[in-house]
Coordinates of C-alpha atoms in Angstrom, one line a residue:
M17 CA -59.2 -37.8 66.1
D18 CA -60.2 -36.3 69.4
L19 CA -60.0 -38.5 72.5
I20 CA -63.1 -38.3 74.7
R21 CA -63.5 -40.2 78.0
L22 CA -67.1 -41.3 78.3
A23 CA -66.9 -43.6 81.3
E24 CA -64.3 -45.4 83.4
S25 CA -62.1 -47.3 80.9
V26 CA -64.3 -46.3 77.9
Y27 CA -63.3 -43.8 75.3
Q28 CA -64.5 -42.3 72.0
L29 CA -62.1 -41.3 69.3
Q30 CA -64.1 -38.8 67.4
G31 CA -63.3 -38.2 63.8
G32 CA -64.8 -38.6 60.4
T33 CA -65.8 -42.0 61.6
N34 CA -65.9 -42.6 65.3
V35 CA -63.9 -45.4 67.0
G36 CA -64.4 -46.7 70.5
L37 CA -61.8 -47.9 72.9
I38 CA -62.8 -50.3 75.7
V39 CA -59.9 -50.6 78.1
D40 CA -59.0 -53.4 80.5
G41 CA -55.7 -52.8 82.2
S42 CA -53.0 -52.4 79.5
R43 CA -55.2 -53.9 76.8
A44 CA -57.9 -52.3 74.7
L45 CA -60.7 -53.4 72.4
A46 CA -61.3 -51.0 69.5
V47 CA -64.9 -50.7 68.2
D48 CA -64.6 -50.1 64.5
A49 CA -61.4 -48.9 62.8
G50 CA -61.9 -45.8 60.8
L51 CA -61.8 -45.3 57.0
D52 CA -58.2 -46.2 55.9
R53 CA -54.7 -47.0 56.9
D54 CA -54.1 -43.4 58.2
A55 CA -57.1 -43.8 60.4
G56 CA -55.8 -47.1 61.7
R57 CA -52.4 -45.5 62.5
R58 CA -54.2 -42.7 64.4
V59 CA -56.2 -45.2 66.4
V60 CA -53.0 -47.2 67.4
R61 CA -51.2 -43.9 68.3
A62 CA -54.1 -42.7 70.5
A63 CA -54.0 -46.0 72.3
E64 CA -50.3 -45.8 72.8
E65 CA -50.7 -42.3 74.3
L66 CA -53.0 -43.8 76.9
G67 CA -50.3 -46.4 77.7
I68 CA -52.4 -49.3 76.3
R69 CA -52.2 -51.7 73.4
I70 CA -55.1 -52.7 71.1
T71 CA -55.4 -56.4 71.3
A72 CA -58.8 -56.8 69.6
V73 CA -61.0 -55.0 67.1
A74 CA -64.8 -55.4 66.9
I75 CA -66.4 -54.3 63.6
T76 CA -70.0 -53.1 63.9
H77 CA -70.7 -53.5 60.1
A78 CA -68.7 -53.9 56.9
H79 CA -68.8 -50.5 55.3
A80 CA -65.4 -49.2 54.3
D81 CA -65.5 -46.1 56.6
H82 CA -65.9 -48.4 59.6
F83 CA -63.4 -51.2 58.8
G84 CA -60.9 -49.6 56.4
G85 CA -58.3 -49.2 59.2
A86 CA -58.6 -52.7 60.6
A87 CA -55.8 -54.3 58.5
E88 CA -53.4 -51.5 59.6
I89 CA -54.3 -51.9 63.2
K90 CA -53.9 -55.7 62.9
R91 CA -50.5 -55.3 61.1
R92 CA -49.2 -52.9 63.8
T93 CA -50.5 -54.6 66.9
G94 CA -51.4 -58.2 66.0
A95 CA -54.9 -57.5 67.3
M96 CA -57.6 -60.1 66.7
V97 CA -60.4 -58.9 64.5
Y98 CA -64.1 -59.8 65.0
A99 CA -67.2 -59.1 62.9
P100 CA -70.7 -60.4 62.7
A101 CA -71.5 -63.1 60.2
F102 CA -72.2 -61.7 56.7
E103 CA -70.3 -58.6 57.6
A104 CA -67.1 -60.7 58.1
A105 CA -67.3 -61.9 54.5
I106 CA -67.1 -58.3 53.3
V107 CA -64.3 -57.4 55.7
E108 CA -62.3 -60.2 54.2
N109 CA -63.5 -59.6 50.7
P110 CA -64.2 -55.9 50.5
E111 CA -64.7 -55.9 46.7
L112 CA -68.1 -57.4 47.5
E113 CA -69.4 -54.0 48.6
A114 CA -68.6 -52.5 45.1
Y115 CA -70.0 -55.5 43.4
Y116 CA -73.4 -55.5 45.1
L117 CA -73.7 -51.7 44.5
F118 CA -73.2 -52.4 40.8
S119 CA -75.7 -55.3 40.5
G120 CA -73.0 -57.9 40.9
A121 CA -71.0 -56.9 37.8
Q122 CA -67.4 -55.7 37.7
P123 CA -67.7 -52.2 39.2
P124 CA -66.3 -49.1 37.4
A125 CA -63.4 -47.1 38.8
E126 CA -65.8 -44.6 40.5
L127 CA -66.9 -47.5 42.8
R128 CA -63.4 -48.6 43.6
H129 CA -62.0 -45.8 45.8
K130 CA -61.3 -46.0 49.5
F131 CA -64.8 -44.8 50.6
I132 CA -66.2 -48.0 49.1
L133 CA -63.3 -50.4 48.6
A134 CA -61.4 -50.9 51.9
P135 CA -58.2 -52.9 52.4
S136 CA -59.0 -56.6 53.0
C137 CA -58.5 -57.8 56.6
P138 CA -58.6 -61.4 58.0
V139 CA -61.3 -62.0 60.5
D140 CA -60.4 -64.1 63.5
G141 CA -63.9 -64.7 65.0
R142 CA -67.6 -63.9 64.8
I143 CA -69.6 -61.5 66.9
E144 CA -72.9 -63.2 68.0
P145 CA -75.9 -61.4 69.4
G146 CA -76.1 -61.0 73.2
P147 CA -73.7 -60.8 76.1
Q148 CA -70.3 -62.4 75.5
I149 CA -66.6 -62.3 76.3
L150 CA -64.8 -61.1 73.2
A151 CA -61.1 -61.6 73.4
G152 CA -61.3 -61.2 77.1
F153 CA -63.6 -58.1 77.0
A154 CA -67.1 -58.3 78.4
I155 CA -69.5 -56.8 75.8
E156 CA -73.0 -57.1 74.6
A157 CA -73.7 -57.2 70.9
I158 CA -77.1 -55.8 69.9
P159 CA -78.5 -56.6 66.4
M160 CA -79.4 -53.4 64.4
P161 CA -79.8 -54.5 60.8
G162 CA -81.1 -52.3 58.1
H163 CA -78.3 -49.9 57.2
A164 CA -76.2 -53.1 56.8
Q165 CA -77.4 -56.7 56.6
N166 CA -76.1 -57.8 60.0
Q167 CA -75.0 -54.6 61.8
M168 CA -74.4 -55.0 65.6
M169 CA -74.1 -52.3 68.2
I170 CA -71.3 -53.0 70.8
A171 CA -72.2 -52.1 74.4
H172 CA -69.9 -52.1 77.4
N173 CA -71.2 -51.0 80.8
D174 CA -73.0 -47.6 80.3
V175 CA -71.7 -46.9 76.7
C176 CA -73.3 -48.2 73.5
F177 CA -71.3 -47.9 70.3
A178 CA -74.1 -47.8 67.7
G179 CA -72.2 -47.9 64.4
D180 CA -74.7 -46.5 61.9
A181 CA -77.8 -47.7 63.7
F182 CA -78.8 -44.0 63.7
F183 CA -77.6 -40.8 62.2
Q184 CA -77.3 -37.4 63.9
P185 CA -79.6 -34.7 62.5
A186 CA -76.7 -33.0 60.7
V187 CA -75.8 -36.2 58.9
L188 CA -79.4 -36.7 57.8
E189 CA -79.5 -33.2 56.4
K190 CA -76.2 -33.6 54.6
Y191 CA -77.1 -36.8 52.8
G192 CA -80.9 -36.5 52.6
I193 CA -81.4 -40.2 51.7
P194 CA -79.2 -42.3 53.9
F195 CA -77.9 -45.7 52.8
Y196 CA -80.2 -48.7 53.7
V197 CA -80.2 -52.2 52.4
D198 CA -83.4 -53.2 54.2
I199 CA -86.0 -50.4 55.0
T200 CA -88.3 -52.6 57.0
R201 CA -85.6 -54.0 59.3
A202 CA -84.1 -50.5 59.6
Q203 CA -87.4 -49.2 60.9
E204 CA -87.7 -52.1 63.3
S205 CA -84.2 -51.5 64.5
L206 CA -84.9 -47.8 65.2
E207 CA -88.0 -48.7 67.1
R208 CA -85.9 -51.1 69.3
L209 CA -83.2 -48.5 69.6
A210 CA -85.7 -45.9 70.9
A211 CA -86.8 -48.4 73.6
L212 CA -83.2 -48.6 74.9
N213 CA -83.4 -45.0 76.2
G214 CA -82.1 -45.1 79.7
C215 CA -80.4 -48.4 79.4
F216 CA -77.1 -46.7 78.6
T217 CA -75.7 -43.4 79.6
W218 CA -74.1 -42.8 76.2
F219 CA -75.0 -43.7 72.6
V220 CA -72.1 -43.2 70.3
P221 CA -73.0 -42.9 66.6
G222 CA -70.6 -43.8 63.8
H223 CA -70.5 -40.1 62.9
G224 CA -70.8 -37.1 65.2
S225 CA -71.0 -36.6 69.0
A226 CA -72.2 -39.1 71.6
I227 CA -75.7 -38.5 72.9
T228 CA -77.6 -39.4 76.1
D229 CA -81.2 -39.3 74.9
I230 CA -81.7 -41.7 72.0
T231 CA -85.5 -41.4 71.7
S232 CA -85.8 -38.2 69.8
V233 CA -83.0 -38.9 67.5
A234 CA -84.3 -42.4 66.7
E235 CA -87.7 -40.9 66.0
L236 CA -86.1 -38.3 63.7
N237 CA -84.5 -41.2 61.8
L238 CA -87.8 -43.1 61.6
Q239 CA -89.5 -40.0 60.2
R240 CA -86.8 -39.6 57.5
I241 CA -87.2 -43.3 56.5
Q242 CA -91.0 -43.0 56.4
A243 CA -90.7 -39.8 54.3
I244 CA -88.4 -41.5 51.8
R245 CA -90.7 -44.5 51.6
E246 CA -93.8 -42.3 51.0
H247 CA -92.0 -40.3 48.3
V248 CA -91.2 -43.6 46.6
R249 CA -94.8 -44.7 46.9
A250 CA -96.0 -41.4 45.4
A251 CA -93.7 -41.9 42.4
L252 CA -95.5 -45.2 41.5
R253 CA -98.9 -43.8 40.6
E254 CA -98.0 -44.7 37.0
P255 CA -95.7 -47.6 35.9
I256 CA -92.1 -46.4 36.2
A257 CA -88.6 -47.9 36.1
A258 CA -86.5 -47.8 39.3
E259 CA -84.2 -45.1 37.8
G260 CA -87.2 -42.9 37.2
V261 CA -88.2 -43.4 40.9
L262 CA -84.8 -42.3 41.9
A263 CA -85.0 -39.2 39.7
T264 CA -88.5 -38.3 40.9
V265 CA -87.7 -38.8 44.6
T266 CA -84.5 -36.8 44.6
E267 CA -86.1 -34.0 42.7
T268 CA -89.0 -33.9 45.2
M269 CA -86.6 -33.9 48.2
G270 CA -84.4 -31.3 46.6
I271 CA -81.4 -33.6 46.5
S272 CA -78.6 -33.2 43.9
I273 CA -76.4 -36.2 43.1
S274 CA -73.0 -35.3 41.6
T275 CA -71.0 -38.5 41.8
L276 CA -71.5 -42.1 40.6
A277 CA -70.8 -43.5 44.1
V278 CA -73.5 -41.4 45.7
Y279 CA -75.8 -42.3 42.8
Y280 CA -75.5 -46.0 43.5
L281 CA -75.6 -45.6 47.3
T282 CA -78.8 -43.7 46.9
F283 CA -80.2 -46.1 44.4
T284 CA -79.7 -48.9 46.9
T285 CA -82.0 -47.2 49.3
I286 CA -84.6 -46.6 46.6
H287 CA -84.5 -50.3 45.7
A288 CA -84.8 -51.2 49.5
C289 CA -88.0 -49.1 49.5
L290 CA -89.4 -50.8 46.4
S291 CA -88.7 -54.2 47.9
A292 CA -90.4 -53.2 51.2
L293 CA -93.4 -51.8 49.5
Q294 CA -93.7 -55.0 47.4
A295 CA -93.4 -57.2 50.5
A296 CA -96.2 -55.1 52.1
G297 CA -98.5 -55.8 49.2
E298 CA -98.6 -52.2 48.1
V299 CA -96.8 -52.3 44.8
T300 CA -95.9 -54.8 42.1
V301 CA -93.4 -55.0 39.3
E302 CA -93.7 -56.3 35.7
V303 CA -91.4 -56.4 32.7
R304 CA -92.8 -54.5 29.8
D305 CA -90.9 -53.3 26.6
N306 CA -87.7 -54.6 28.1
R307 CA -88.1 -52.5 31.2
A308 CA -88.9 -53.5 34.8
L309 CA -91.8 -51.2 35.7
W310 CA -93.0 -50.6 39.3
H311 CA -96.5 -49.4 40.1
L312 CA -99.1 -49.3 42.9
I313 CA -101.5 -52.2 43.3
R314 CA -104.9 -50.6 42.7

């Protein structure tokens, strides 16, 4: 992890998944915790090299790459761990992520690796929306649901740690179809995010470098969501099962899926699009010949 000073007493630990450090004297609040125990150890070591001790951890959302190191940080430092409601349940019961990806059934081994199934970590308190004092640190929690049910950005002074509220262009190109549980709320969150341009000097994504101008990147994310949604809609000209929609959309977008984990992560976004289109009154679903078939409302 590379230590980057963004502002007085605010740092970014840039790695596979970014971690923030908000420093007050000899204490620090970590924002997110990295993927696994090794990441947790690196976060603790980075803080020690600054001569500070992590006394609290704020989780933006409960995906394994963002909270997988929390239990190790807590074990090593005794830090209090905080997470938004709903997300906290998964931090404490991380197998829930694998279960919801596999329709609530016992997940196969391919959905039980560290990128989906993080170590469990007790949560000491909830993060509520708005300005607050969290374990003695003044922060503002800004709701950004869509990628996760109750994702919160954590802001302090001029720095906003955005979690996965937006993805850098390179990340969008790498994955093609990012993970979303609620397409409509993701679009609404990105529109609110674009309006925050100028409110903070730095916006730190969960993956990649911090940026100063959020408007263009938020717009790029909105365009990608809208493109995915339109590809899903185009696949529904004739009644089709959701798996057929996934195959059609990925082929149209030139995306190749090679692992079961990526398959189910992508399938979640396809389901989120189908649900959003149904809620908008554009599509319907019916059970025919033992299959759930989706199609446009003509």
